Amino acid sequence: MADRQLTFEIFRYNPLKPEVAPYMQTYKLAETTGMTIFVALNMIREEQDPSLMFDFVCRAAICGSCAMVINGRPRLACKTLTNTLPAKIKLFPLPVFKLVGDLSVDTGTWFRYLSEKTESWVHTSKVPDPKIQEERMDNAVANQIYEAERCIECGCCIAGCATANIRDEFLGAAGINRVARFMVDPRDERSFGEYFEIVGSEEGAFGCMGLMACDDNCPMELPLQMQLAYVRRKMAAYGLGYKEKKRIKPA
Amino acid sequence: MLQKVLTKSNKSDLYLDLIELASGLLLVGFLWAHMLFVSTILISQEMFNTLSEFLDTYYLSYVGIPFIIVVALFHFVIAGRRIPTRIQEQRIVWQHAKMLHHFDTWTWVFQTITGMAILMLAAIHVWLVLTGWPINAMNSADRMAAFWWFYLVLLFIGEYHAGFGIYRQFVKWGMFPRKPIGYVAKLITVIIVVLGLAAMVAFVRLGGGA
């Protein structure tokens, strides 16, 4: 495996130089053991082309910066081993997000909008008292929150989503999952009516067409199908007049 | 923005989604029942005729057919709101599907295409049946012998649309993981298609076409 010659076809375009039309550039590279796309891109930039633009920070699937379209699928470059791919590898930047240049996109602006729109913070009227112990949370609930909270905001679910590709205002799986996270959190005092304001429309739960490319392409393997269906059911129940109180917290 | 503030309706998107769901489930239920009724020809001509006369005598056909036509038109408009209308959006979706190599995305693209096709073909089918009223085994046999190729196409795209449609609604609303839902939907679809094909063969033989 390690003697393969890899051929990379990489999308090149710099929005600051609009006079140069987008084109595909080919690079050749000898595969090494355990090589990831992230390693390969760094070698190409070090040895062949210092002008190549791409993002990375943690190289360990934590920061979500290096998401890109690898042979058609949104993937993390640092988590994708070249030995799982054919010798010809095509790389594109993620769609939907603002293109910075070549493979680099700005997911930050998009996710900041998402956080502001979904008001991604615990809404509470309580003033924390540093002198007393924190309130305890049921372990099952904590796990439910954590499961949704594992999202690293890489943008793969958004890039893979057909709706997000054509509807700018659609919050996508990342946004709906974010709301699901607060719905199960007993500390968040928002009512279902308030959640409905955020995701009870085609911008949120009812904009999803159920193609599940988010579920199939999430590098963190979040249970997005279940999260999306959960929010859809909760929002429909609220919209149809079913009054539901949030879980009463123990003690 | 003034126009958005003035037209904001809190729940319209929810209601549309529910109508899409309800009309879809009704149509899938209708189609599967329809195919089971049609396949009574496999048991005997008398059985088929008795069933048809029963529906006729109790006016079930006269209520059911207009009702299903109305539901189908509603479903066309409301489920069809998902289909991008601008040419650039259509090109984006097409390019996206080709890029992604993703099964469920492709089945959705064909869902929209088969939906459009069903609108045309089902209209022709309803016209053929209504102008050849009443429904009985010999009438159907003559129709099938003459138009078997038309019904072959309608059977496959109809069942495709129904099978993947109900799968997708369960994925969107349900509490079950996708894989088992997919298996069940595919299994039912295969059974219905096989029944439909068998009934077609029976009708064509009866009509003396083969």
XYZ file of C-alpha atoms in Angstrom:
461
model
C 0.000 0.000 0.000
C 2.727 2.331 0.893
C 4.236 2.428 -2.606
C 1.243 3.973 -4.246
C 1.647 7.148 -6.245
C -1.259 9.394 -5.354
C -2.687 11.910 -7.761
C -4.416 14.858 -6.154
C -6.754 17.015 -8.175
C -7.349 20.136 -6.155
C -9.774 22.983 -6.732
C -7.931 26.288 -7.038
C -9.560 29.673 -6.820
C -8.708 32.852 -5.006
C -11.664 35.235 -4.635
C -9.171 38.064 -4.214
C -7.910 37.341 -7.733
C -11.197 37.016 -9.612
C -9.386 37.483 -12.918
C -8.047 33.938 -12.588
C -10.994 31.610 -13.208
C -11.399 28.543 -10.957
C -9.376 25.554 -12.177
C -8.265 22.095 -11.055
C -4.586 21.595 -10.329
C -2.915 18.200 -10.253
C -0.230 17.194 -7.749
C 1.578 13.868 -7.437
C 2.706 12.461 -4.136
C 4.154 9.151 -2.901
C 1.862 7.613 -0.291
C 3.345 6.917 3.123
C 2.126 4.626 5.885
C -0.719 6.086 7.894
C -1.011 9.108 5.606
C -4.081 11.282 6.024
C -5.354 13.900 3.586
C -4.169 16.459 6.119
C -0.607 15.055 6.024
C -0.680 14.875 2.233
C -1.833 18.505 1.895
C 0.909 19.675 4.208
C 3.507 17.769 2.176
C 2.187 19.280 -1.034
C 2.336 22.763 0.463
C 5.828 22.218 1.924
C 7.389 20.578 -1.087
C 5.441 21.575 -4.165
C 3.214 24.611 -3.860
C 3.352 27.105 -0.975
C 0.387 29.014 -2.425
C -2.092 26.192 -1.691
C -4.707 27.344 0.835
C -6.382 24.983 3.305
C -7.321 25.073 6.988
C -6.282 22.966 9.921
C -5.613 23.443 13.616
C -5.755 20.349 15.771
C -5.119 17.498 13.261
C -7.089 15.224 15.650
C -10.763 15.609 14.661
C -11.521 18.024 17.462
C -11.441 21.498 15.950
C -13.448 20.829 12.783
C -11.349 23.205 10.655
C -10.142 20.822 7.983
C -13.506 19.675 6.607
C -13.498 19.530 2.812
C -15.077 17.575 0.001
C -12.955 14.467 -0.534
C -13.912 12.469 -3.618
C -17.376 13.976 -3.451
C -18.027 13.492 0.238
C -17.687 16.023 3.051
C -14.971 14.687 5.335
C -12.372 15.827 7.821
C -8.972 15.842 6.115
C -7.250 14.853 9.360
C -9.526 11.861 9.901
C -9.441 10.514 6.343
C -6.675 8.018 5.652
C -5.453 7.963 2.068
C -5.416 4.149 2.116
C -9.217 4.205 2.297
C -9.319 6.075 -1.024
C -8.403 5.245 -4.620
C -5.076 6.567 -5.950
C -6.846 9.490 -7.584
C -8.180 11.935 -5.022
C -10.293 14.956 -5.850
C -10.516 17.763 -3.313
C -13.015 20.615 -3.215
C -13.818 23.174 -0.540
C -17.108 22.703 1.321
C -20.067 24.219 -0.497
C -22.518 26.623 1.237
C -19.788 28.382 3.255
C -17.941 31.478 2.125
C -14.870 30.553 0.118
C -11.644 31.988 1.500
C -9.535 30.411 -1.217
C -8.749 26.958 -2.662
C -9.853 24.467 0.025
C -10.292 27.009 2.774
C -13.789 28.158 3.746
C -15.122 30.423 6.483
C -17.397 28.254 8.621
C -17.021 30.653 11.554
C -19.381 33.360 10.298
C -22.051 30.768 9.495
C -21.795 29.066 12.876
C -21.761 32.385 14.700
C -25.051 33.203 12.983
C -26.338 29.762 14.052
C -25.353 30.330 17.669
C -26.979 33.753 17.760
C -30.119 32.603 15.987
C -30.578 29.587 18.285
C -29.374 31.595 21.306
C -26.958 28.849 22.217
C -26.632 29.522 25.867
C -28.497 28.308 28.929
C -31.355 30.733 29.530
C -31.824 30.855 33.262
C -33.217 33.323 35.748
C -31.190 31.839 38.567
C -28.153 33.667 39.824
C -25.403 31.157 40.518
C -24.110 31.140 44.054
C -20.422 30.188 44.083
C -20.608 29.201 47.734
C -23.035 26.319 47.325
C -22.668 23.073 45.427
C -23.889 22.976 41.853
C -27.226 21.358 41.264
C -26.870 17.759 40.253
C -28.117 16.480 36.934
C -29.509 13.077 36.120
C -26.800 11.021 34.418
C -29.040 9.949 31.531
C -29.916 13.584 30.789
C -26.277 14.602 30.987
C -25.426 11.901 28.469
C -28.213 13.065 26.143
C -26.878 16.607 26.257
C -23.331 15.435 25.755
C -24.312 13.357 22.726
C -25.601 16.492 20.969
C -22.818 18.649 22.357
C -20.147 16.538 20.628
C -20.749 18.549 17.437
C -17.449 20.133 16.396
C -19.043 22.583 13.934
C -17.036 21.277 11.004
C -19.890 21.960 8.570
C -19.976 18.523 6.886
C -23.718 18.131 7.578
C -24.422 21.538 6.045
C -22.267 20.899 2.979
C -23.937 17.525 2.416
C -27.460 18.920 2.794
C -29.336 19.570 -0.451
C -31.665 22.022 1.308
C -28.806 24.018 2.824
C -27.229 24.161 -0.637
C -30.212 26.047 -2.041
C -31.759 27.754 1.022
C -29.427 30.228 2.686
C -31.492 30.615 5.840
C -31.830 26.872 6.582
C -30.211 26.004 9.914
C -29.419 22.442 8.909
C -28.645 19.494 11.135
C -26.075 21.461 13.148
C -28.665 24.088 14.065
C -31.537 21.711 14.791
C -29.250 19.457 16.815
C -28.166 22.526 18.764
C -31.766 23.303 19.690
C -32.328 19.647 20.645
C -29.430 19.978 23.032
C -31.115 22.852 24.868
C -34.537 21.200 24.776
C -33.291 18.326 26.912
C -31.287 20.570 29.226
C -33.298 21.095 32.461
C -31.309 24.253 33.234
C -32.561 25.997 30.113
C -35.802 27.698 31.087
C -37.039 28.432 27.580
C -40.542 27.208 26.769
C -41.400 25.094 23.744
C -43.056 28.196 22.349
C -39.702 29.920 22.381
C -38.029 26.959 20.682
C -40.830 26.983 18.126
C -39.934 30.586 17.274
C -36.441 29.385 16.377
C -36.979 26.047 14.600
C -40.740 25.759 14.051
C -40.485 26.833 10.412
C -38.836 25.926 7.145
C -35.686 27.604 8.402
C -35.522 24.846 10.981
C -37.210 21.514 11.594
C -39.763 21.742 8.771
C -37.240 22.696 6.119
C -35.576 19.293 6.338
C -36.496 17.011 3.440
C -35.143 13.899 5.102
C -32.303 13.105 2.692
C -30.083 12.256 5.659
C -26.792 13.206 4.020
C -26.064 14.950 7.335
C -26.525 11.691 9.217
C -24.351 9.769 6.758
C -21.543 12.320 6.579
C -21.127 13.467 10.182
C -17.480 12.787 11.132
C -18.478 12.623 14.798
C -21.276 10.176 13.999
C -23.876 12.170 15.876
C -27.347 10.549 15.851
C -28.678 13.317 13.585
C -31.635 11.386 12.178
C -32.934 10.869 15.701
C -32.203 14.453 16.767
C -33.967 15.923 13.728
C -37.008 13.668 14.164
C -37.114 14.465 17.872
C -37.198 18.223 17.280
C -39.741 17.829 14.457
C -42.082 15.821 16.690
C -41.705 18.200 19.626
C -42.346 21.217 17.433
C -45.374 19.600 15.792
C -46.766 18.640 19.204
C -46.356 22.203 20.419
C -47.807 23.652 17.209
C -50.867 21.436 17.505
C -51.519 22.717 20.994
C -50.085 19.915 23.087
C -48.787 21.615 26.221
C -45.642 20.099 27.537
C -43.718 21.226 30.541
C -40.032 20.702 30.771
C -38.752 17.969 32.972
C -39.076 18.918 36.626
C -35.654 18.912 38.109
C -34.984 16.704 41.066
C -34.317 18.757 44.220
C -38.344 43.641 6.017
C -41.935 44.818 5.715
C -43.141 42.064 3.400
C -41.800 39.321 5.674
C -43.113 40.859 8.889
C -46.603 41.281 7.461
C -46.848 37.739 6.083
C -45.242 35.888 8.958
C -47.408 33.008 10.017
C -46.173 31.083 12.971
C -47.514 27.715 12.059
C -48.020 27.591 8.302
C -44.794 25.651 7.695
C -45.866 23.081 10.277
C -49.322 22.730 8.729
C -47.854 22.302 5.247
C -45.500 19.626 6.518
C -48.399 17.831 8.221
C -50.528 17.990 5.063
C -47.586 16.582 3.096
C -47.362 13.755 5.632
C -51.101 13.052 5.829
C -51.734 13.210 2.083
C -48.680 11.045 1.461
C -49.775 8.389 3.941
C -53.308 8.405 2.506
C -51.989 7.969 -1.025
C -49.610 5.167 -0.058
C -52.446 3.435 1.799
C -54.693 3.914 -1.197
C -52.109 2.653 -3.674
C -51.301 -0.473 -1.695
C -54.995 -1.231 -1.141
C -55.639 -0.558 -4.844
C -52.932 -3.066 -5.827
C -54.298 -5.661 -3.415
C -57.786 -5.173 -4.870
C -56.434 -5.457 -8.409
C -54.613 -8.671 -7.552
C -57.876 -10.363 -6.627
C -57.843 -11.265 -10.333
C -55.185 -13.808 -9.370
C -57.795 -15.629 -7.299
C -60.635 -15.521 -9.801
C -62.534 -13.268 -12.183
C -65.632 -13.601 -10.011
C -63.762 -12.380 -6.969
C -62.517 -9.334 -8.882
C -65.982 -8.560 -10.265
C -67.665 -9.036 -6.902
C -65.266 -6.613 -5.257
C -65.727 -4.059 -8.016
C -69.516 -4.362 -7.852
C -69.417 -4.053 -4.096
C -67.482 -0.776 -4.336
C -69.886 0.381 -7.027
C -73.130 -0.582 -5.262
C -72.240 1.156 -2.056
C -70.997 4.281 -3.909
C -67.508 3.763 -2.499
C -66.003 4.267 -5.945
C -67.920 7.500 -6.442
C -66.719 8.900 -3.159
C -63.280 7.333 -3.178
C -62.110 8.280 -6.661
C -62.822 12.043 -6.418
C -61.424 12.060 -2.891
C -58.171 10.440 -3.973
C -57.891 12.809 -6.947
C -58.224 15.801 -4.615
C -55.723 14.349 -2.139
C -53.298 13.610 -4.969
C -53.532 17.186 -6.276
C -52.982 18.567 -2.778
C -50.011 16.257 -2.362
C -48.614 17.366 -5.708
C -48.735 21.051 -4.787
C -47.671 20.718 -1.145
C -44.997 18.040 -1.371
C -43.927 19.703 -4.618
C -43.105 22.927 -2.774
C -39.791 21.258 -1.948
C -38.829 21.116 -5.586
C -36.626 24.031 -6.528
C -38.229 26.125 -9.251
C -35.304 28.281 -10.306
C -33.067 26.719 -12.906
C -29.921 27.570 -10.951
C -31.264 25.817 -7.861
C -32.111 22.764 -9.944
C -28.587 22.736 -11.333
C -27.188 23.036 -7.789
C -29.226 20.039 -6.597
C -28.272 17.977 -9.639
C -24.586 18.791 -9.279
C -24.794 18.180 -5.532
C -26.346 14.738 -6.021
C -23.709 13.772 -8.586
C -20.914 14.941 -6.306
C -22.124 13.329 -3.100
C -22.567 9.689 -4.281
C -25.294 9.442 -1.672
C -28.135 6.950 -2.059
C -30.890 8.847 -0.224
C -30.103 12.067 -2.070
C -30.430 10.313 -5.437
C -33.673 8.603 -4.433
C -35.075 12.030 -3.556
C -34.083 13.457 -6.936
C -35.948 10.586 -8.603
C -38.789 11.090 -6.129
C -39.408 14.519 -7.648
C -39.123 13.166 -11.194
C -41.452 10.207 -10.564
C -43.865 12.568 -8.810
C -44.142 14.678 -11.956
C -44.464 11.562 -14.092
C -47.215 10.148 -11.861
C -49.197 13.371 -12.190
C -49.317 12.822 -15.961
C -49.627 9.043 -16.079
C -52.140 8.697 -13.245
C -54.316 11.318 -14.949
C -54.268 9.225 -18.138
C -55.010 6.101 -16.096
C -58.004 7.710 -14.369
C -59.266 8.940 -17.742
C -58.957 5.454 -19.252
C -60.787 3.837 -16.341
C -63.562 6.422 -16.091
C -64.300 6.423 -19.824
C -64.348 2.619 -19.760
C -66.650 2.426 -16.726
C -67.656 0.136 -15.015
C -64.642 -1.750 -13.703
C -64.892 -5.444 -14.401
C -62.450 -8.160 -15.268
C -63.077 -8.134 -19.028
C -62.898 -4.344 -19.317
C -59.660 -4.321 -17.371
C -58.286 -7.203 -19.406
C -58.942 -5.379 -22.677
C -57.354 -2.224 -21.296
C -54.335 -4.110 -19.991
C -53.854 -6.036 -23.233
C -53.797 -2.770 -25.153
C -51.817 -0.626 -22.740
C -49.650 -3.101 -20.772
C -46.503 -1.086 -21.545
C -48.117 2.038 -20.116
C -49.158 0.229 -16.949
C -45.758 -1.406 -16.605
C -44.188 2.053 -16.388
C -46.889 3.377 -14.046
C -46.565 0.365 -11.741
C -42.838 0.800 -11.290
C -42.721 4.558 -10.840
C -45.836 4.534 -8.656
C -44.451 1.925 -6.304
C -41.039 3.585 -6.308
C -42.572 6.899 -5.305
C -44.792 5.326 -2.641
C -42.065 3.112 -1.177
C -39.403 5.776 -0.834
C -41.998 8.367 0.124
C -43.240 6.450 3.123
C -39.669 5.545 4.051
C -38.730 9.220 4.071
C -41.741 10.234 6.159
C -40.841 7.633 8.756
C -37.248 8.872 8.744
C -38.410 12.460 9.215
C -40.974 11.830 11.942
C -40.266 8.430 13.382
C -38.432 7.012 16.315
C -36.830 4.135 14.451
C -33.413 4.000 12.825
C -33.360 4.239 9.054
C -32.071 0.799 8.111
C -34.972 -1.308 9.396
C -37.471 1.227 8.003
C -35.730 0.906 4.644
C -35.885 -2.892 4.700
C -39.584 -2.933 5.553
C -40.458 -0.305 2.917
C -38.461 -2.171 0.268
C -39.979 -5.520 1.210
C -43.538 -4.224 0.968
C -42.719 -2.496 -2.311
C -41.282 -5.688 -3.813
C -44.339 -7.684 -2.727
C -46.705 -5.115 -4.240
C -44.714 -4.922 -7.490
C -44.676 -8.718 -7.813
C -48.437 -8.858 -7.166
C -48.951 -6.067 -9.691
C -46.871 -7.829 -12.333
C -48.685 -11.109 -11.731
C -52.038 -9.353 -12.020
C -50.883 -7.713 -15.242
C -49.926 -11.071 -16.719
C -53.306 -12.491 -15.693
C -55.154 -9.568 -17.292
C -53.142 -9.651 -20.512
C -53.821 -13.402 -20.850
C -57.478 -12.804 -20.190
C -57.554 -10.035 -22.782
C -55.932 -12.369 -25.319
C -52.938 -10.094 -25.753
C -50.297 -12.770 -25.204
